[in-house]
PDB file of C-alpha atoms in Angstrom:
ATOM      1  CA  ARG A1374       0.000   0.000   0.000  1.00 91.00           C
ATOM      2  CA  PHE A1375       2.837   2.371   0.785  1.00 91.00           C
ATOM      3  CA  ASN A1376       4.431   1.774  -2.637  1.00 91.00           C
ATOM      4  CA  ARG A1377       1.110   2.349  -4.417  1.00 92.00           C
ATOM      5  CA  ARG A1378       0.400   5.587  -2.500  1.00 93.00           C
ATOM      6  CA  SER A1379       3.910   6.832  -3.207  1.00 91.00           C
ATOM      7  CA  ALA A1380       3.606   5.962  -6.892  1.00 90.00           C
ATOM      8  CA  GLU A1381       0.226   7.719  -7.137  1.00 91.00           C
ATOM      9  CA  ALA A1382       1.694  10.847  -5.532  1.00 91.00           C
ATOM     10  CA  ILE A1383       4.565  10.800  -8.044  1.00 89.00           C
ATOM     11  CA  PHE A1384       2.052  10.273 -10.889  1.00 88.00           C
ATOM     12  CA  LYS A1385       0.054  13.366  -9.854  1.00 88.00           C
ATOM     13  CA  LEU A1386       3.222  15.429  -9.508  1.00 85.00           C
ATOM     14  CA  ALA A1387       4.458  14.336 -12.951  1.00 85.00           C
ATOM     15  CA  VAL A1388       1.167  15.309 -14.633  1.00 82.00           C
ATOM     16  CA  GLU A1389       1.217  18.673 -12.869  1.00 80.00           C
ATOM     17  CA  LEU A1390       4.863  19.503 -13.621  1.00 75.00           C
ATOM     18  CA  ARG A1391       4.951  17.931 -17.103  1.00 77.00           C
ATOM     19  CA  GLY A1392       8.082  18.370 -19.178  1.00 74.00           C
ATOM     20  CA  LEU A1393      11.147  16.424 -18.189  1.00 72.00           C
ATOM     21  CA  VAL A1394       9.647  15.271 -14.902  1.00 74.00           C
ATOM     22  CA  LEU A1395       6.828  13.586 -16.819  1.00 79.00           C
ATOM     23  CA  LYS A1396       9.295  12.220 -19.378  1.00 76.00           C
ATOM     24  CA  GLY A1397      11.470  10.780 -16.633  1.00 76.00           C
ATOM     25  CA  CYS A1398       8.511   9.173 -14.887  1.00 82.00           C
ATOM     26  CA  GLN A1399       7.356   7.701 -18.215  1.00 82.00           C
ATOM     27  CA  PHE A1400      10.812   6.238 -18.635  1.00 79.00           C
ATOM     28  CA  ILE A1401      11.088   4.741 -15.162  1.00 80.00           C
ATOM     29  CA  GLY A1402       7.488   3.513 -15.436  1.00 83.00           C
ATOM     30  CA  SER A1403       8.654   1.283 -18.265  1.00 82.00           C
ATOM     31  CA  ARG A1404      11.572  -0.150 -16.295  1.00 78.00           C
ATOM     32  CA  SER A1405      10.333  -3.141 -14.327  1.00 79.00           C
ATOM     33  CA  ASP A1406      13.975  -3.904 -13.543  1.00 81.00           C
ATOM     34  CA  VAL A1407      14.305  -0.651 -11.567  1.00 77.00           C
ATOM     35  CA  LEU A1408      11.162  -0.207  -9.449  1.00 83.00           C
ATOM     36  CA  PRO A1409       8.714  -2.385  -7.511  1.00 88.00           C
ATOM     37  CA  PRO A1410       5.595  -3.550  -9.426  1.00 90.00           C
ATOM     38  CA  GLU A1411       3.286  -0.983  -7.785  1.00 92.00           C
ATOM     39  CA  TYR A1412       5.352   1.874  -9.226  1.00 89.00           C
ATOM     40  CA  ILE A1413       5.424   0.294 -12.687  1.00 90.00           C
ATOM     41  CA  GLU A1414       1.671  -0.262 -12.676  1.00 90.00           C
ATOM     42  CA  VAL A1415       0.914   3.349 -11.750  1.00 90.00           C
ATOM     43  CA  LEU A1416       3.684   5.190 -13.644  1.00 89.00           C
ATOM     44  CA  SER A1417       3.178   3.187 -16.852  1.00 85.00           C
ATOM     45  CA  LYS A1418      -0.182   4.979 -17.181  1.00 83.00           C
ATOM     46  CA  LEU A1419       1.806   8.104 -18.050  1.00 82.00           C
ATOM     47  CA  GLN A1420       2.607   6.498 -21.410  1.00 73.00           C
ATOM     48  CA  ASP A1421      -0.862   7.167 -22.831  1.00 65.00           C
ATOM     49  CA  ARG A1422      -2.855   9.313 -20.392  1.00 67.00           C
ATOM     50  CA  VAL A1423      -1.266  12.761 -20.648  1.00 76.00           C
ATOM     51  CA  PRO A1424      -3.902  15.514 -20.998  1.00 78.00           C
ATOM     52  CA  ALA A1425      -3.672  17.534 -24.228  1.00 87.00           C
ATOM     53  CA  ARG A1426      -2.928  21.256 -24.236  1.00 90.00           C
ATOM     54  CA  PRO A1427      -5.488  23.784 -25.507  1.00 94.00           C
ATOM     55  CA  PHE A1428      -5.400  24.199 -29.267  1.00 97.00           C
ATOM     56  CA  SER A1429      -4.812  27.954 -28.928  1.00 97.00           C
ATOM     57  CA  GLU A1430      -1.343  27.193 -27.466  1.00 95.00           C
ATOM     58  CA  ILE A1431      -0.599  24.753 -30.263  1.00 97.00           C
ATOM     59  CA  ARG A1432      -1.759  27.171 -32.971  1.00 98.00           C
ATOM     60  CA  ALA A1433       0.514  29.904 -31.591  1.00 97.00           C
ATOM     61  CA  VAL A1434       3.586  27.636 -31.676  1.00 97.00           C
ATOM     62  CA  VAL A1435       2.910  26.453 -35.235  1.00 98.00           C
ATOM     63  CA  GLU A1436       2.277  29.952 -36.564  1.00 98.00           C
ATOM     64  CA  ARG A1437       5.382  31.351 -34.843  1.00 97.00           C
ATOM     65  CA  GLU A1438       7.577  28.476 -36.050  1.00 98.00           C
ATOM     66  CA  LEU A1439       6.308  28.483 -39.634  1.00 98.00           C
ATOM     67  CA  GLY A1440       6.045  32.272 -39.875  1.00 98.00           C
ATOM     68  CA  MET A1441       2.557  32.123 -41.372  1.00 98.00           C
ATOM     69  CA  PRO A1442      -1.076  31.703 -40.347  1.00 97.00           C
ATOM     70  CA  LEU A1443      -2.214  28.121 -39.874  1.00 96.00           C
ATOM     71  CA  SER A1444      -4.657  28.505 -42.770  1.00 97.00           C
ATOM     72  CA  GLU A1445      -1.777  29.215 -45.180  1.00 97.00           C
ATOM     73  CA  ALA A1446       0.128  26.095 -44.163  1.00 97.00           C
ATOM     74  CA  PHE A1447      -2.846  23.717 -43.969  1.00 98.00           C
ATOM     75  CA  SER A1448      -6.300  23.573 -45.534  1.00 98.00           C
ATOM     76  CA  GLU A1449      -7.642  21.874 -42.379  1.00 98.00           C
ATOM     77  CA  VAL A1450      -6.363  21.183 -38.867  1.00 98.00           C
ATOM     78  CA  ASP A1451      -8.202  19.021 -36.371  1.00 98.00           C
ATOM     79  CA  GLU A1452      -8.245  20.953 -33.088  1.00 97.00           C
ATOM     80  CA  GLN A1453      -8.589  17.687 -31.140  1.00 96.00           C
ATOM     81  CA  SER A1454      -5.168  16.077 -30.713  1.00 95.00           C
ATOM     82  CA  VAL A1455      -4.665  12.481 -31.789  1.00 95.00           C
ATOM     83  CA  ALA A1456      -1.881  12.059 -29.241  1.00 90.00           C
ATOM     84  CA  SER A1457      -0.304  14.018 -26.409  1.00 86.00           C
ATOM     85  CA  ALA A1458       2.839  13.233 -24.480  1.00 81.00           C
ATOM     86  CA  SER A1459       5.414  14.843 -22.232  1.00 78.00           C
ATOM     87  CA  LEU A1460       7.060  17.141 -24.783  1.00 84.00           C
ATOM     88  CA  ALA A1461       4.581  17.539 -27.622  1.00 90.00           C
ATOM     89  CA  GLN A1462       1.215  16.664 -29.052  1.00 93.00           C
ATOM     90  CA  VAL A1463       0.061  15.616 -32.510  1.00 96.00           C
ATOM     91  CA  HIS A1464      -2.812  16.949 -34.599  1.00 98.00           C
ATOM     92  CA  ARG A1465      -4.171  15.603 -37.847  1.00 98.00           C
ATOM     93  CA  ALA A1466      -4.223  18.119 -40.701  1.00 98.00           C
ATOM     94  CA  LYS A1467      -4.506  18.412 -44.463  1.00 98.00           C
ATOM     95  CA  LEU A1468      -1.985  20.085 -46.697  1.00 98.00           C
ATOM     96  CA  GLN A1469      -3.227  22.583 -49.249  1.00 97.00           C
ATOM     97  CA  ASP A1470      -3.109  19.778 -51.853  1.00 97.00           C
ATOM     98  CA  GLY A1471      -5.378  17.585 -49.690  1.00 97.00           C
ATOM     99  CA  ARG A1472      -2.812  15.090 -48.361  1.00 97.00           C
ATOM    100  CA  ASP A1473      -3.319  13.961 -44.751  1.00 98.00           C
ATOM    101  CA  VAL A1474      -0.468  14.848 -42.414  1.00 98.00           C
ATOM    102  CA  ALA A1475       0.436  14.540 -38.751  1.00 98.00           C
ATOM    103  CA  VAL A1476       1.583  17.796 -37.158  1.00 98.00           C
ATOM    104  CA  LYS A1477       3.730  17.197 -34.074  1.00 98.00           C
ATOM    105  CA  VAL A1478       4.047  20.373 -32.021  1.00 97.00           C
ATOM    106  CA  GLN A1479       6.437  20.910 -29.137  1.00 94.00           C
ATOM    107  CA  TYR A1480       4.942  22.599 -26.085  1.00 91.00           C
ATOM    108  CA  PRO A1481       6.035  26.253 -25.933  1.00 88.00           C
ATOM    109  CA  GLU A1482       7.796  26.211 -22.562  1.00 84.00           C
ATOM    110  CA  ILE A1483       9.594  22.867 -22.848  1.00 82.00           C
ATOM    111  CA  ARG A1484      13.029  24.167 -23.817  1.00 80.00           C
ATOM    112  CA  ASP A1485      13.019  26.639 -20.939  1.00 76.00           C
ATOM    113  CA  LEU A1486      11.941  23.999 -18.425  1.00 77.00           C
ATOM    114  CA  VAL A1487      14.528  21.332 -19.192  1.00 73.00           C
ATOM    115  CA  HIS A1488      17.190  22.632 -16.791  1.00 70.00           C
ATOM    116  CA  SER A1489      14.855  23.145 -13.857  1.00 77.00           C
ATOM    117  CA  ASP A1490      13.178  19.813 -14.611  1.00 74.00           C
ATOM    118  CA  LEU A1491      16.509  18.022 -14.381  1.00 75.00           C
ATOM    119  CA  SER A1492      16.941  19.505 -10.899  1.00 77.00           C
ATOM    120  CA  ASN A1493      13.429  18.411  -9.935  1.00 75.00           C
ATOM    121  CA  LEU A1494      14.094  14.914 -11.234  1.00 74.00           C
ATOM    122  CA  ARG A1495      17.302  14.703  -9.251  1.00 77.00           C
ATOM    123  CA  ALA A1496      15.323  15.534  -6.100  1.00 82.00           C
ATOM    124  CA  LEU A1497      12.531  13.098  -7.019  1.00 79.00           C
ATOM    125  CA  PHE A1498      14.954  10.256  -7.751  1.00 79.00           C
ATOM    126  CA  ARG A1499      16.794  10.919  -4.491  1.00 79.00           C
ATOM    127  CA  ALA A1500      13.423  10.698  -2.688  1.00 82.00           C
ATOM    128  CA  VAL A1501      12.659   7.383  -4.377  1.00 79.00           C
ATOM    129  CA  GLY A1502      16.094   6.199  -3.250  1.00 76.00           C
ATOM    130  CA  VAL A1503      15.235   7.120   0.349  1.00 77.00           C
ATOM    131  CA  ILE A1504      11.824   5.426   0.162  1.00 80.00           C
ATOM    132  CA  GLU A1505      13.101   2.361  -1.675  1.00 76.00           C
ATOM    133  CA  ARG A1506      16.591   1.657  -0.405  1.00 73.00           C
ATOM    134  CA  GLY A1507      18.793  -0.086  -2.905  1.00 75.00           C
ATOM    135  CA  PHE A1508      17.347   1.735  -5.945  1.00 75.00           C
ATOM    136  CA  ASP A1509      19.887   4.127  -7.396  1.00 77.00           C
ATOM    137  CA  LEU A1510      18.049   6.065 -10.080  1.00 79.00           C
ATOM    138  CA  MET A1511      20.679   8.792 -10.412  1.00 80.00           C
ATOM    139  CA  PRO A1512      22.348   7.216 -13.478  1.00 82.00           C
ATOM    140  CA  LEU A1513      19.047   7.792 -15.300  1.00 78.00           C
ATOM    141  CA  ILE A1514      19.581  11.554 -14.876  1.00 78.00           C
ATOM    142  CA  GLY A1515      22.791  11.198 -16.861  1.00 79.00           C
ATOM    143  CA  GLU A1516      20.926   9.386 -19.633  1.00 81.00           C
ATOM    144  CA  LEU A1517      18.189  12.014 -19.729  1.00 76.00           C
ATOM    145  CA  SER A1518      20.729  14.853 -19.798  1.00 76.00           C
ATOM    146  CA  GLU A1519      22.402  13.263 -22.786  1.00 78.00           C
ATOM    147  CA  HIS A1520      19.254  12.395 -24.766  1.00 77.00           C
ATOM    148  CA  MET A1521      16.884  15.316 -24.070  1.00 76.00           C
ATOM    149  CA  PRO A1522      18.530  17.800 -26.463  1.00 75.00           C
ATOM    150  CA  ARG A1523      18.020  15.278 -29.279  1.00 79.00           C
ATOM    151  CA  GLU A1524      14.361  14.822 -28.402  1.00 81.00           C
ATOM    152  CA  LEU A1525      13.825  18.584 -28.460  1.00 87.00           C
ATOM    153  CA  ASP A1526      15.089  18.862 -32.048  1.00 93.00           C
ATOM    154  CA  PHE A1527      12.362  17.727 -34.439  1.00 96.00           C
ATOM    155  CA  CYS A1528      14.653  18.279 -37.431  1.00 97.00           C
ATOM    156  CA  SER A1529      16.906  15.609 -35.969  1.00 95.00           C
ATOM    157  CA  GLU A1530      13.871  13.352 -35.561  1.00 95.00           C
ATOM    158  CA  GLY A1531      12.977  13.918 -39.221  1.00 97.00           C
ATOM    159  CA  ILE A1532      16.522  13.124 -40.358  1.00 97.00           C
ATOM    160  CA  ASN A1533      16.447   9.913 -38.305  1.00 96.00           C
ATOM    161  CA  ALA A1534      13.062   8.949 -39.798  1.00 96.00           C
ATOM    162  CA  GLU A1535      14.500   9.339 -43.289  1.00 97.00           C
ATOM    163  CA  ARG A1536      17.582   7.331 -42.301  1.00 97.00           C
ATOM    164  CA  VAL A1537      15.380   4.490 -41.024  1.00 96.00           C
ATOM    165  CA  ALA A1538      13.265   4.668 -44.201  1.00 96.00           C
ATOM    166  CA  GLY A1539      16.471   4.227 -46.210  1.00 95.00           C
ATOM    167  CA  PHE A1540      17.371   1.097 -44.249  1.00 95.00           C
ATOM    168  CA  PHE A1541      14.064  -0.502 -45.261  1.00 94.00           C
ATOM    169  CA  GLU A1542      13.746   0.884 -48.772  1.00 92.00           C
ATOM    170  CA  GLY A1543      12.036  -1.551 -51.088  1.00 90.00           C
ATOM    171  CA  ARG A1544      10.177  -3.439 -48.364  1.00 93.00           C
ATOM    172  CA  ALA A1545       6.437  -3.522 -48.967  1.00 91.00           C
ATOM    173  CA  ASP A1546       5.660  -4.613 -45.400  1.00 94.00           C
ATOM    174  CA  LEU A1547       7.172  -1.519 -43.747  1.00 92.00           C
ATOM    175  CA  SER A1548       6.453   2.175 -44.180  1.00 91.00           C
ATOM    176  CA  VAL A1549       8.027   5.241 -42.599  1.00 94.00           C
ATOM    177  CA  PRO A1550       5.969   8.431 -42.964  1.00 96.00           C
ATOM    178  CA  GLN A1551       7.466  11.013 -45.333  1.00 97.00           C
ATOM    179  CA  ILE A1552       8.689  14.217 -43.677  1.00 98.00           C
ATOM    180  CA  HIS A1553       7.437  17.498 -45.150  1.00 98.00           C
ATOM    181  CA  TRP A1554      10.545  19.638 -44.725  1.00 98.00           C
ATOM    182  CA  ASP A1555       8.929  22.853 -45.965  1.00 97.00           C
ATOM    183  CA  LEU A1556       6.709  22.758 -42.847  1.00 98.00           C
ATOM    184  CA  THR A1557       9.187  21.244 -40.373  1.00 98.00           C
ATOM    185  CA  THR A1558      11.266  23.162 -37.827  1.00 98.00           C
ATOM    186  CA  THR A1559      13.042  22.226 -34.607  1.00 96.00           C
ATOM    187  CA  ARG A1560       9.663  22.544 -32.806  1.00 97.00           C
ATOM    188  CA  VAL A1561       7.167  21.433 -35.478  1.00 98.00           C
ATOM    189  CA  LEU A1562       7.391  18.133 -37.367  1.00 98.00           C
ATOM    190  CA  VAL A1563       5.021  17.491 -40.261  1.00 98.00           C
ATOM    191  CA  SER A1564       4.872  14.008 -41.748  1.00 98.00           C
ATOM    192  CA  ASP A1565       2.422  11.875 -43.692  1.00 98.00           C
ATOM    193  CA  PHE A1566      -0.440  10.736 -41.476  1.00 97.00           C
ATOM    194  CA  VAL A1567      -0.430   6.944 -41.115  1.00 92.00           C
TER     195      VAL A1567
END
């Protein structure tokens, strides 16, 4: 019961703080080799139950990043997100030529929060270490510090998608969505909707 209550408190904190704290809790919630089962059961819910941001916030990011009104970039944009996570959310849209695309939009404050979030995660992981002796989660901070800058660069994500597509070129059983570079920036990634 103590583990479950502690995990539920961490879950609520992660949803409230979002950003890197949420990302870190998603990560440790997938690591059954690191935490007791009660933590995994509760924190794994962060994988697919992150509340979406208001569309007005998303619109502002896209328009600022693309340097044009949403209506110039897309003929339609679904205001309801199809997915939301710790760093970004995805909306279905149509290009001016009618093709369906996925528009992944980074939350506006994420870049500014990363440093303070790393400090919060350090404190959280130390607390978990006090509650659950024998669990040293501090090496995970090192991993997050190394990988977060890559996750915040959607151009890098697009390049990697194209690299993976090249590895599987010619295979009919595998498809990697095409990146639309004319509408992609470090904070907005537009790809074919699959």
